[in-house]
PDB file of C-alpha atoms in Angstrom:
ATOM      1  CA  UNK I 235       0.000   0.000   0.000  1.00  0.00           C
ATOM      2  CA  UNK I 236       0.907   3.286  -0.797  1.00  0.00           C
ATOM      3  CA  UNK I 237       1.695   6.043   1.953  1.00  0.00           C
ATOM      4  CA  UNK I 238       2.007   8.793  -0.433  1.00  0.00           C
ATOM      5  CA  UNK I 239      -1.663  10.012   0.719  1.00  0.00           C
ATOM      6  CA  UNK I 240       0.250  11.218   4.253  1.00  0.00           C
ATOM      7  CA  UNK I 241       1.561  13.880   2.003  1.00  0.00           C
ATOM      8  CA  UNK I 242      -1.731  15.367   0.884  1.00  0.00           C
ATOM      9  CA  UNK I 243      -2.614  18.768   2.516  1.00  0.00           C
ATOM     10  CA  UNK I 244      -6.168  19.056   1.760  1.00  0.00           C
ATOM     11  CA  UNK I 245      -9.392  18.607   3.942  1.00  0.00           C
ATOM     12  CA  UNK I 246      -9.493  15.712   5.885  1.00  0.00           C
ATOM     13  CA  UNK I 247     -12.606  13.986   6.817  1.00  0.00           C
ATOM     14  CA  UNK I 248     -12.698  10.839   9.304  1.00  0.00           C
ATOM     15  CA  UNK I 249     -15.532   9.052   9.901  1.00  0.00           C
ATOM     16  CA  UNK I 250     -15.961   7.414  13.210  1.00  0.00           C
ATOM     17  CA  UNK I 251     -17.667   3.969  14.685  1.00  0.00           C
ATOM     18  CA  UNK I 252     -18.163   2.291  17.412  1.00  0.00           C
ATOM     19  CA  UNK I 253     -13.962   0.855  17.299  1.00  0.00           C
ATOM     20  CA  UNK I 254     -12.753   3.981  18.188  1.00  0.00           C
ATOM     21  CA  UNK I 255     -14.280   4.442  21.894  1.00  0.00           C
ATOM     22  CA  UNK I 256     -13.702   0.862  22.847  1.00  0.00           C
ATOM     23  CA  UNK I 257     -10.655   1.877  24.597  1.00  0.00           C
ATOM     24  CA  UNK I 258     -12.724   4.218  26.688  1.00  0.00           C
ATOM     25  CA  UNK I 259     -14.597   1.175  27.612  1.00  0.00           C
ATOM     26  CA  UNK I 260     -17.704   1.544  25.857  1.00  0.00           C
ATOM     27  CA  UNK I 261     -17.999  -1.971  23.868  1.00  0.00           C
ATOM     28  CA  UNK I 262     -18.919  -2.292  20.419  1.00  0.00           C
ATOM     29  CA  UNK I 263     -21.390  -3.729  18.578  1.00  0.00           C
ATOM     30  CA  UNK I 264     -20.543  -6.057  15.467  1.00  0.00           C
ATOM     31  CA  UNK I 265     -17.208  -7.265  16.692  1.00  0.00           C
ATOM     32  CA  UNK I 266     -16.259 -10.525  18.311  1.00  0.00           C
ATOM     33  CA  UNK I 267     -17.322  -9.408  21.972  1.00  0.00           C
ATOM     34  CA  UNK I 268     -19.761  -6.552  20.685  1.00  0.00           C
ATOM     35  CA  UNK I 269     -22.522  -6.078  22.668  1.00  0.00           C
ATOM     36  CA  UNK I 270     -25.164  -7.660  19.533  1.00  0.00           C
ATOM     37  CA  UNK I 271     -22.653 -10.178  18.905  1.00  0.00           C
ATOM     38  CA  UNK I 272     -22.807 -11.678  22.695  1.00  0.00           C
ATOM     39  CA  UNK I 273     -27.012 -10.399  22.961  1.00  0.00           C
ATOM     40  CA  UNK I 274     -28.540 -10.439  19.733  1.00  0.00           C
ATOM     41  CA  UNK I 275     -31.793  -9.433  21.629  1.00  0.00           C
ATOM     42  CA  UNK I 276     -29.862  -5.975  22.233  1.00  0.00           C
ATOM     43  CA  UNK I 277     -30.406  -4.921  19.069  1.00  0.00           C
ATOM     44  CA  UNK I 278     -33.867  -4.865  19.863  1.00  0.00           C
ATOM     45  CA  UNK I 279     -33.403  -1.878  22.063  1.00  0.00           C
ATOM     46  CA  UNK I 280     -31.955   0.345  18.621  1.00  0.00           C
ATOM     47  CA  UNK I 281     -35.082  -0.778  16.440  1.00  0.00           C
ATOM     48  CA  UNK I 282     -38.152   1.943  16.638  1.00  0.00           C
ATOM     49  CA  UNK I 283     -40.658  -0.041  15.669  1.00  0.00           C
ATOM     50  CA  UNK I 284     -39.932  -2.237  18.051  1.00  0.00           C
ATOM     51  CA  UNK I 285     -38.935   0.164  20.935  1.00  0.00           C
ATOM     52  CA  UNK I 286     -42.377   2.293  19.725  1.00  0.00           C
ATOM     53  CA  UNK I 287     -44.860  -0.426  19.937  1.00  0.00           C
ATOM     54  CA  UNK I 288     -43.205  -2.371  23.064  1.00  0.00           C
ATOM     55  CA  UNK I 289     -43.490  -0.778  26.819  1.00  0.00           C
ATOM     56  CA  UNK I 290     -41.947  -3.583  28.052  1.00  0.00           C
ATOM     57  CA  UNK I 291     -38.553  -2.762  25.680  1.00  0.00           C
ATOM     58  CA  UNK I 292     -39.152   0.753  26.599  1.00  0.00           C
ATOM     59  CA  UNK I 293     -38.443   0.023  30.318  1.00  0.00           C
ATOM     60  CA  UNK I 294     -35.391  -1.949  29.064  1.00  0.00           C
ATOM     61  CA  UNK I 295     -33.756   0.619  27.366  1.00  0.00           C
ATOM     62  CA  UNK I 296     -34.557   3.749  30.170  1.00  0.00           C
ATOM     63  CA  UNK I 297     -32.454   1.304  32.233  1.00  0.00           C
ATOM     64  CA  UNK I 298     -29.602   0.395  29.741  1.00  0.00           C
ATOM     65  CA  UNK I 299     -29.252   4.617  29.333  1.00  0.00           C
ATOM     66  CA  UNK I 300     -28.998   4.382  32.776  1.00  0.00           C
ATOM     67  CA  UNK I 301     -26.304   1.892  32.749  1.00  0.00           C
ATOM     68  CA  UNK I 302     -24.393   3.343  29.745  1.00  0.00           C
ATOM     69  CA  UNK I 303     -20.290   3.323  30.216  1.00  0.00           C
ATOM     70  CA  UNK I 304     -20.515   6.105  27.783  1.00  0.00           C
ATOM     71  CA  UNK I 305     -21.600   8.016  31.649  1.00  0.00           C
ATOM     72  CA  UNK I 306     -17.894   7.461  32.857  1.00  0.00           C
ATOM     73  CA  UNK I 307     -15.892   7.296  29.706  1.00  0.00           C
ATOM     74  CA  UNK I 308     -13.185   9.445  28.862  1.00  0.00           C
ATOM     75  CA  UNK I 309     -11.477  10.388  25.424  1.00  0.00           C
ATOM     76  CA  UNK I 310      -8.408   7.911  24.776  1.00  0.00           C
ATOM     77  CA  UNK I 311      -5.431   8.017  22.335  1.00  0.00           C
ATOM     78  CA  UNK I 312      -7.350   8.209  19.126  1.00  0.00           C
ATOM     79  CA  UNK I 313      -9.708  10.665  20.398  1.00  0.00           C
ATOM     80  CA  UNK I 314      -7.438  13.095  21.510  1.00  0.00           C
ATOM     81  CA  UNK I 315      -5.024  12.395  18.408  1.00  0.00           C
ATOM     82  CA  UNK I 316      -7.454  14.079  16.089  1.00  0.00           C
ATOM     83  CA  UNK I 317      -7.692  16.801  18.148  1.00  0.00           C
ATOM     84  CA  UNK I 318      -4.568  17.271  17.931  1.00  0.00           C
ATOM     85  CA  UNK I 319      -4.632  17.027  14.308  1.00  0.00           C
ATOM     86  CA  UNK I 320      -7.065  19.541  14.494  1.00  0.00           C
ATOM     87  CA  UNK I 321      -5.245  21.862  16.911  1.00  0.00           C
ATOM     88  CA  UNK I 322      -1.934  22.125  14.286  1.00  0.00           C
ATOM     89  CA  UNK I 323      -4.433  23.787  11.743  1.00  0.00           C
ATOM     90  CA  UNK I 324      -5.617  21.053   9.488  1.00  0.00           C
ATOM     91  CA  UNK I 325      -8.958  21.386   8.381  1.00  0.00           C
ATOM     92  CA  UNK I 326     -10.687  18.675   9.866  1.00  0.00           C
ATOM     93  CA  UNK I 327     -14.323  17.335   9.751  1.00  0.00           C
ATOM     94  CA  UNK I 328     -15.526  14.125  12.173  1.00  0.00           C
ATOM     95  CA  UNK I 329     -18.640  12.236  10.475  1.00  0.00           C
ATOM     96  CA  UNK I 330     -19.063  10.282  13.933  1.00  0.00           C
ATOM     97  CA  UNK I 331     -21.321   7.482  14.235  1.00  0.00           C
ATOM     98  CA  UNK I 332     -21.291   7.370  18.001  1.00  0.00           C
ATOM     99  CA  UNK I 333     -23.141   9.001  20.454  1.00  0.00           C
ATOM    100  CA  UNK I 334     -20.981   9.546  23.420  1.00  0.00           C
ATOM    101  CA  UNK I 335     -19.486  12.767  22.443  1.00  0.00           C
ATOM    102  CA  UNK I 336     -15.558  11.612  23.118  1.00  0.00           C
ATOM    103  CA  UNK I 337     -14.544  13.727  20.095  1.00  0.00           C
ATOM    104  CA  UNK I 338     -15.859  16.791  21.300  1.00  0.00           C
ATOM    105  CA  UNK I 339     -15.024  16.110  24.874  1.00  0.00           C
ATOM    106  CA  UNK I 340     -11.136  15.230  23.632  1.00  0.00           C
ATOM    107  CA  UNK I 341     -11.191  19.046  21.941  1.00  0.00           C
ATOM    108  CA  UNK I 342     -12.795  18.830  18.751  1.00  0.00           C
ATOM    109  CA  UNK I 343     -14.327  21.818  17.674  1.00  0.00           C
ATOM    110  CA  UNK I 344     -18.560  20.768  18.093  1.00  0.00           C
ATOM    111  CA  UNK I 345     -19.235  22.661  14.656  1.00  0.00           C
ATOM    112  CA  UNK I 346     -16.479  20.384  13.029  1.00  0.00           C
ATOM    113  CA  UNK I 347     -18.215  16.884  14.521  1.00  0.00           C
ATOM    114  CA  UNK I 348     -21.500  15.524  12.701  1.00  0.00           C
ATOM    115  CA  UNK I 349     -23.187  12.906  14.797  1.00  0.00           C
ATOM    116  CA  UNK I 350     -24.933  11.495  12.085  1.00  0.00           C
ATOM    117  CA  UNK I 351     -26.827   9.373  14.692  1.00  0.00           C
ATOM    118  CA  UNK I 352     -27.485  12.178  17.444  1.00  0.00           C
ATOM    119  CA  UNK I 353     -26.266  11.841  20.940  1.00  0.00           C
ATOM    120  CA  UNK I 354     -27.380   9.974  24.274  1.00  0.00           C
ATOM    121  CA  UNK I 355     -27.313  13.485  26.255  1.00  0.00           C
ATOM    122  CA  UNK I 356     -30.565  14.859  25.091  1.00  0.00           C
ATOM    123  CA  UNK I 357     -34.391  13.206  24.930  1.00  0.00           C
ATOM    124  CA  UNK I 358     -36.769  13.779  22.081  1.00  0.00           C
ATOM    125  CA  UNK I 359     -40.815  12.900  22.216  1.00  0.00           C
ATOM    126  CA  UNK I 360     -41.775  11.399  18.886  1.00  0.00           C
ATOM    127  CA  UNK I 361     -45.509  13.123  18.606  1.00  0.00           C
ATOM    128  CA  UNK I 362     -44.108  17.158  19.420  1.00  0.00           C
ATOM    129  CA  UNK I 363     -40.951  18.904  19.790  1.00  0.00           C
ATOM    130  CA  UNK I 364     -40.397  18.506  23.157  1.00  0.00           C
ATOM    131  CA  UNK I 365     -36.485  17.933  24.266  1.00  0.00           C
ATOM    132  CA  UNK I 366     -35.039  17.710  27.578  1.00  0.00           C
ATOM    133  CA  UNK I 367     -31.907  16.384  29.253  1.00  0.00           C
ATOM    134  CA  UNK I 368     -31.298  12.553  29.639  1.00  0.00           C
ATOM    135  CA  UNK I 369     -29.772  13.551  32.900  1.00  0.00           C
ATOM    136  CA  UNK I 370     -33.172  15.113  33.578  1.00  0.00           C
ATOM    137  CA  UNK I 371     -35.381  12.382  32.267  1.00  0.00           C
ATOM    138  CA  UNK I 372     -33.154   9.301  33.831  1.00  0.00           C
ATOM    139  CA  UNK I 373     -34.063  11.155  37.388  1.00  0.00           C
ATOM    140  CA  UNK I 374     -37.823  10.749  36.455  1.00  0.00           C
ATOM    141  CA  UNK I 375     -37.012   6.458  36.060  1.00  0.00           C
ATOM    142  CA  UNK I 376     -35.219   6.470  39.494  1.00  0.00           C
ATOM    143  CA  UNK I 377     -38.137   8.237  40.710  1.00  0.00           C
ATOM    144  CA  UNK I 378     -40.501   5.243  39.418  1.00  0.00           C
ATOM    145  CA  UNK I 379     -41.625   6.454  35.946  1.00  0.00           C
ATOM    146  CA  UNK I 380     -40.205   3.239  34.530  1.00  0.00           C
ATOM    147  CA  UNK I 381     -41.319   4.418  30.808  1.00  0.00           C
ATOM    148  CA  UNK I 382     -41.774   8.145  31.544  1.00  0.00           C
ATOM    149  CA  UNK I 383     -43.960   9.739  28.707  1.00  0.00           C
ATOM    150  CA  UNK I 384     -43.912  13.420  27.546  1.00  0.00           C
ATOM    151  CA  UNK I 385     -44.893  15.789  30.021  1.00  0.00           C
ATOM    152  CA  UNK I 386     -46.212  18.266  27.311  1.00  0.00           C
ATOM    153  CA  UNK I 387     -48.052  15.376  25.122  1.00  0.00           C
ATOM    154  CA  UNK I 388     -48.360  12.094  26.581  1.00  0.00           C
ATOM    155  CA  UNK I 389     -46.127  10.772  24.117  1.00  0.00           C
ATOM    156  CA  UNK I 390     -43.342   8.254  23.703  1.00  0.00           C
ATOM    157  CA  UNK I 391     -40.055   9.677  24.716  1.00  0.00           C
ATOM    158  CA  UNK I 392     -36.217   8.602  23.771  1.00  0.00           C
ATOM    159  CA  UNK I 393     -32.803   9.581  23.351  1.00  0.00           C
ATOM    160  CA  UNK I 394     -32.105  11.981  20.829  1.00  0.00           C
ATOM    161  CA  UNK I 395     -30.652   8.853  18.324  1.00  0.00           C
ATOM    162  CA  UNK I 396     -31.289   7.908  15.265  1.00  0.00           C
ATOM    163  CA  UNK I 397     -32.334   4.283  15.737  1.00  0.00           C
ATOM    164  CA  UNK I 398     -32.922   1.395  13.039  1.00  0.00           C
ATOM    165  CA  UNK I 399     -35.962   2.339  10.523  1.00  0.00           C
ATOM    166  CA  UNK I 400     -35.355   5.797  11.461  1.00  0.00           C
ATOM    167  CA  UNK I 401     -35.076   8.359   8.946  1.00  0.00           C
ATOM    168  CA  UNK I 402     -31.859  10.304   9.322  1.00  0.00           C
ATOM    169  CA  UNK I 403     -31.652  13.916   9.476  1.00  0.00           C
ATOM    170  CA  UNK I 404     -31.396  15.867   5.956  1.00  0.00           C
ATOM    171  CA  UNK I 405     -29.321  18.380   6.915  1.00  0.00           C
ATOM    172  CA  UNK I 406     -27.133  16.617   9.356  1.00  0.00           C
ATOM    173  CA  UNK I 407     -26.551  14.055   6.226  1.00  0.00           C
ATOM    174  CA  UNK I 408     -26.292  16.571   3.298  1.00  0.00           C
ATOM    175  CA  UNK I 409     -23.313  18.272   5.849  1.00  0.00           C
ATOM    176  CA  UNK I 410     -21.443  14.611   6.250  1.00  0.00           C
ATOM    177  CA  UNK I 411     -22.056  14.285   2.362  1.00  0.00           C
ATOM    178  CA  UNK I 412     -20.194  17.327   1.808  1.00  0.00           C
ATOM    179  CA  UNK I 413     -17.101  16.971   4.141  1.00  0.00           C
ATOM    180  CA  UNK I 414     -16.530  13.593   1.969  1.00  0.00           C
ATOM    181  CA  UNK I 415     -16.931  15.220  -1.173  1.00  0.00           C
ATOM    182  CA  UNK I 416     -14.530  18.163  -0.185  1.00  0.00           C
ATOM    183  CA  UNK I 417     -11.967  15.619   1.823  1.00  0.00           C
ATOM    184  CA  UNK I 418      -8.404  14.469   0.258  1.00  0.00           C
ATOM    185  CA  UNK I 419      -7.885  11.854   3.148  1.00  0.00           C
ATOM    186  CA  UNK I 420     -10.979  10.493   4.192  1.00  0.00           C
ATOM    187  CA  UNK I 421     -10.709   8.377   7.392  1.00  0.00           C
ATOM    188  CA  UNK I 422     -12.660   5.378   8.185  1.00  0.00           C
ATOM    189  CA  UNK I 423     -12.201   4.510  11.923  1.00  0.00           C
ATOM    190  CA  UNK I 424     -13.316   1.794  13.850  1.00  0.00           C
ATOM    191  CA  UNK I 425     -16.166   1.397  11.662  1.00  0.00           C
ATOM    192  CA  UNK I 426     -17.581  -1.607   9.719  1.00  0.00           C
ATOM    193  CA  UNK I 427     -18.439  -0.073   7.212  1.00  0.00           C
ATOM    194  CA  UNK I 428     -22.049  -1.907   7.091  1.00  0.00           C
ATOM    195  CA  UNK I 429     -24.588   0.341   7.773  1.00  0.00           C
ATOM    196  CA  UNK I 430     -25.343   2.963   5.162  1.00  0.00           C
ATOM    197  CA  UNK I 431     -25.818   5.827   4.445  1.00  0.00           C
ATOM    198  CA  UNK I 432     -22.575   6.088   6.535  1.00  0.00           C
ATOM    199  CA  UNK I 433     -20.728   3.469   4.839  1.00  0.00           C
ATOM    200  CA  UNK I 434     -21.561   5.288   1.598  1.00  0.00           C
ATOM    201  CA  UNK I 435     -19.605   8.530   2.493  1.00  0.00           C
ATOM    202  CA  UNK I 436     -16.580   6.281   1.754  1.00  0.00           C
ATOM    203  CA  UNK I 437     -17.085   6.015  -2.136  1.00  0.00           C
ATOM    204  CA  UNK I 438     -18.220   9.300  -2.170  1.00  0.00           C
ATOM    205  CA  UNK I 439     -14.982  10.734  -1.034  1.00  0.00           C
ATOM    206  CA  UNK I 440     -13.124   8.142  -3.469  1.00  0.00           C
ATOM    207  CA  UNK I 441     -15.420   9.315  -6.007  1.00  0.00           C
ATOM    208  CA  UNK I 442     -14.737  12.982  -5.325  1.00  0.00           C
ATOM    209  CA  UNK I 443     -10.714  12.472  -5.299  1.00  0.00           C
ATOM    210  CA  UNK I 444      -9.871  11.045  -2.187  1.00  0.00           C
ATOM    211  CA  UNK I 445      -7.679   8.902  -0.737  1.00  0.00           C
ATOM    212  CA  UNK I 446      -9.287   6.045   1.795  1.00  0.00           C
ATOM    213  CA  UNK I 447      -7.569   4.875   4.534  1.00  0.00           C
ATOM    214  CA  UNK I 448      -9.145   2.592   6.489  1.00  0.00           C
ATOM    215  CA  UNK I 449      -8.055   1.691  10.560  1.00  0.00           C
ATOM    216  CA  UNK I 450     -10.104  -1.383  11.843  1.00  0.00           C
ATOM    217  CA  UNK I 451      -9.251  -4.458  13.050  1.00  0.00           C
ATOM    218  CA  UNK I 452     -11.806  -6.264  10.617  1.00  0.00           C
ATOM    219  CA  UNK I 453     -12.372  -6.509   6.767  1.00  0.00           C
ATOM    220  CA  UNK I 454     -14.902  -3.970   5.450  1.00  0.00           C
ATOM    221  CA  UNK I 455     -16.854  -3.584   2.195  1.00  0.00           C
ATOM    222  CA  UNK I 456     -14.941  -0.759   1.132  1.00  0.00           C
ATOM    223  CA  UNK I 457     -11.439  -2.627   1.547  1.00  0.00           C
ATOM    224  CA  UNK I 458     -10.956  -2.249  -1.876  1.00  0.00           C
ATOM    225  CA  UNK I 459     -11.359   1.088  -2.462  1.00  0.00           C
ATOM    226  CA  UNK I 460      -8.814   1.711  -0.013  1.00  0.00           C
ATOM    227  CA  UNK I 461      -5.636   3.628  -0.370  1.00  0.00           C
ATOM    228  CA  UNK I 462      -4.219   1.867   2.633  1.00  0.00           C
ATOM    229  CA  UNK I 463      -5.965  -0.496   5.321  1.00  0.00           C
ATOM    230  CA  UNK I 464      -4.555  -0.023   9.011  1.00  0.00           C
ATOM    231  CA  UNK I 465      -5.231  -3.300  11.586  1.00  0.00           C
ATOM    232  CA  UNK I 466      -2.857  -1.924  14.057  1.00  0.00           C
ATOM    233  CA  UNK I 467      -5.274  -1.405  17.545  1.00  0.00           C
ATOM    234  CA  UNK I 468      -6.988   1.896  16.853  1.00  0.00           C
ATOM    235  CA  UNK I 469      -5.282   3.715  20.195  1.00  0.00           C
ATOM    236  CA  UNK I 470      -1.823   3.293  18.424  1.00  0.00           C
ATOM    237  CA  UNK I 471      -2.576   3.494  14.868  1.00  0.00           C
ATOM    238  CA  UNK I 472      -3.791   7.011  15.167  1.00  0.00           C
ATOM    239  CA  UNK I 473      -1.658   8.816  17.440  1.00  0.00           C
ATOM    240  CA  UNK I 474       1.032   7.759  14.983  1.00  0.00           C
ATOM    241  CA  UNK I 475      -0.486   9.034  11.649  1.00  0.00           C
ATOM    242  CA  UNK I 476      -1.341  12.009  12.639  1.00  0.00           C
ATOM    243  CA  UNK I 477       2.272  12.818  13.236  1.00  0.00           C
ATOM    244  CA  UNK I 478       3.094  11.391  10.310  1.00  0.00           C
ATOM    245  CA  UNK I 479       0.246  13.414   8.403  1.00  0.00           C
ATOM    246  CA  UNK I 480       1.347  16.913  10.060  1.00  0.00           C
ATOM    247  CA  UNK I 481       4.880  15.922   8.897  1.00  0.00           C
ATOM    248  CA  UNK I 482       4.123  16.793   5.659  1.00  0.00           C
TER     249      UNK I 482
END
């Protein structure tokens, strides 16, 4: 593989999955001891049909917000390595697929991180526009409201997500569409590359005159698109490029 993409001093977009925070301790999802791998039932709790039409699921999930390790985490290596990146003066755009917020609690400029999936901090009623804190709503379940329903409405409430059979947000995904279209290095992180639209943003930054480079410790389906594939642990593999990218 050719490193000759290192030297490209262009817009750089990375787009982030679960892989990169599982050094903060917050497991994934697809990979050998991913929390759907070991619970396939846990899946469940990210489908809205299902979570819509089930109270009983409903309860599960209040309590597995509750439980999240995303609560405790902290930004690790990687996290704080594109920061960095960022910090030196690159122009840098994170298409993140989490919800925990690591990038932007690691320094990332907010108005340079898309969470094309929202975030677990804030709660959103499905029948009005109604939004409050999860810390806020969480102290309603230890209070007893085991499936606590909109205080303006009466409607179902839950984190501000984007869950399976969800539509995604148009703007949030036209603004991911074009940091890969405007990208030279586009950086797939921790990410399996299996669930679009996100997935997509890799060919589109290909398409656009990109170079892929992809960090993950298993195959994608955009492996061979890639200008270089990276299996080295995520928490060494980017603090070391991004040296190696400011080098230039």
């Amino acid at each position: 593989m050719t490193s000759q993409w290192r030297t490209r001093t262009g817009r750089i977009a990375v787009l982030s999955g679960a892989g990169i925070s599982t050094d903060s301790g917050i497991p994934d999802f697809r990979g050998p001891r991913g929390v759907w791998t070991k619970d396939p039932i846990a899946e469940l709790l990210s489908t809205y049909q299902s979570y819509v039409s089930d109270a009983g699921l409903r309860e599960r999930s209040w309590l597995a917000r509750r439980d999240n390790p995303a609560w405790e985490a902290i930004p690790n290596a990687a996290h704080n390595a594109l920061a960095d990146l960022e910090r030196a003066g690159r122009a840098v755009t994170i298409i993140t697929q989490n919800i925990d917020r690591l990038h932007q609690r690691a320094g990332s400029s907010p108005d340079q991180v898309i969470e094309i999936h929202g975030n677990m901090f804030e709660v959103v009623c499905i029948g009005c526009d109604y939004r409050a804190t999860m810390a806020a709503t969480l102290e309603r379940v230890a209070a007893g409201e085991s499936d606590p329903p909109c205080p303006d409405c009466g409607g179902i409430l839950k984190a501000a997500t984007v869950m399976f059979g969800q539509q995604m947000d148009r703007r949030t995904m036209a603004a991911a569409v074009l940091a890969a279209e405007q990208s030279e290095i586009f950086l797939a992180i921790g990410t399996s590359l299996q669930v679009e639209p996100a997935a997509s943003m890799c060919a589109l930054a290909v398409r656009s005159g990109a170079d892929l480079v992809i960090v993950n410790a298993e195959p994608t389906p955009y492996d061979v698109m890639a200008t270089e594939i990276i299996r080295e642990p995520i928490g060494t593999a980017v603090p070391r490029l991004v040296p190696e990218i400011l080098a230039a």
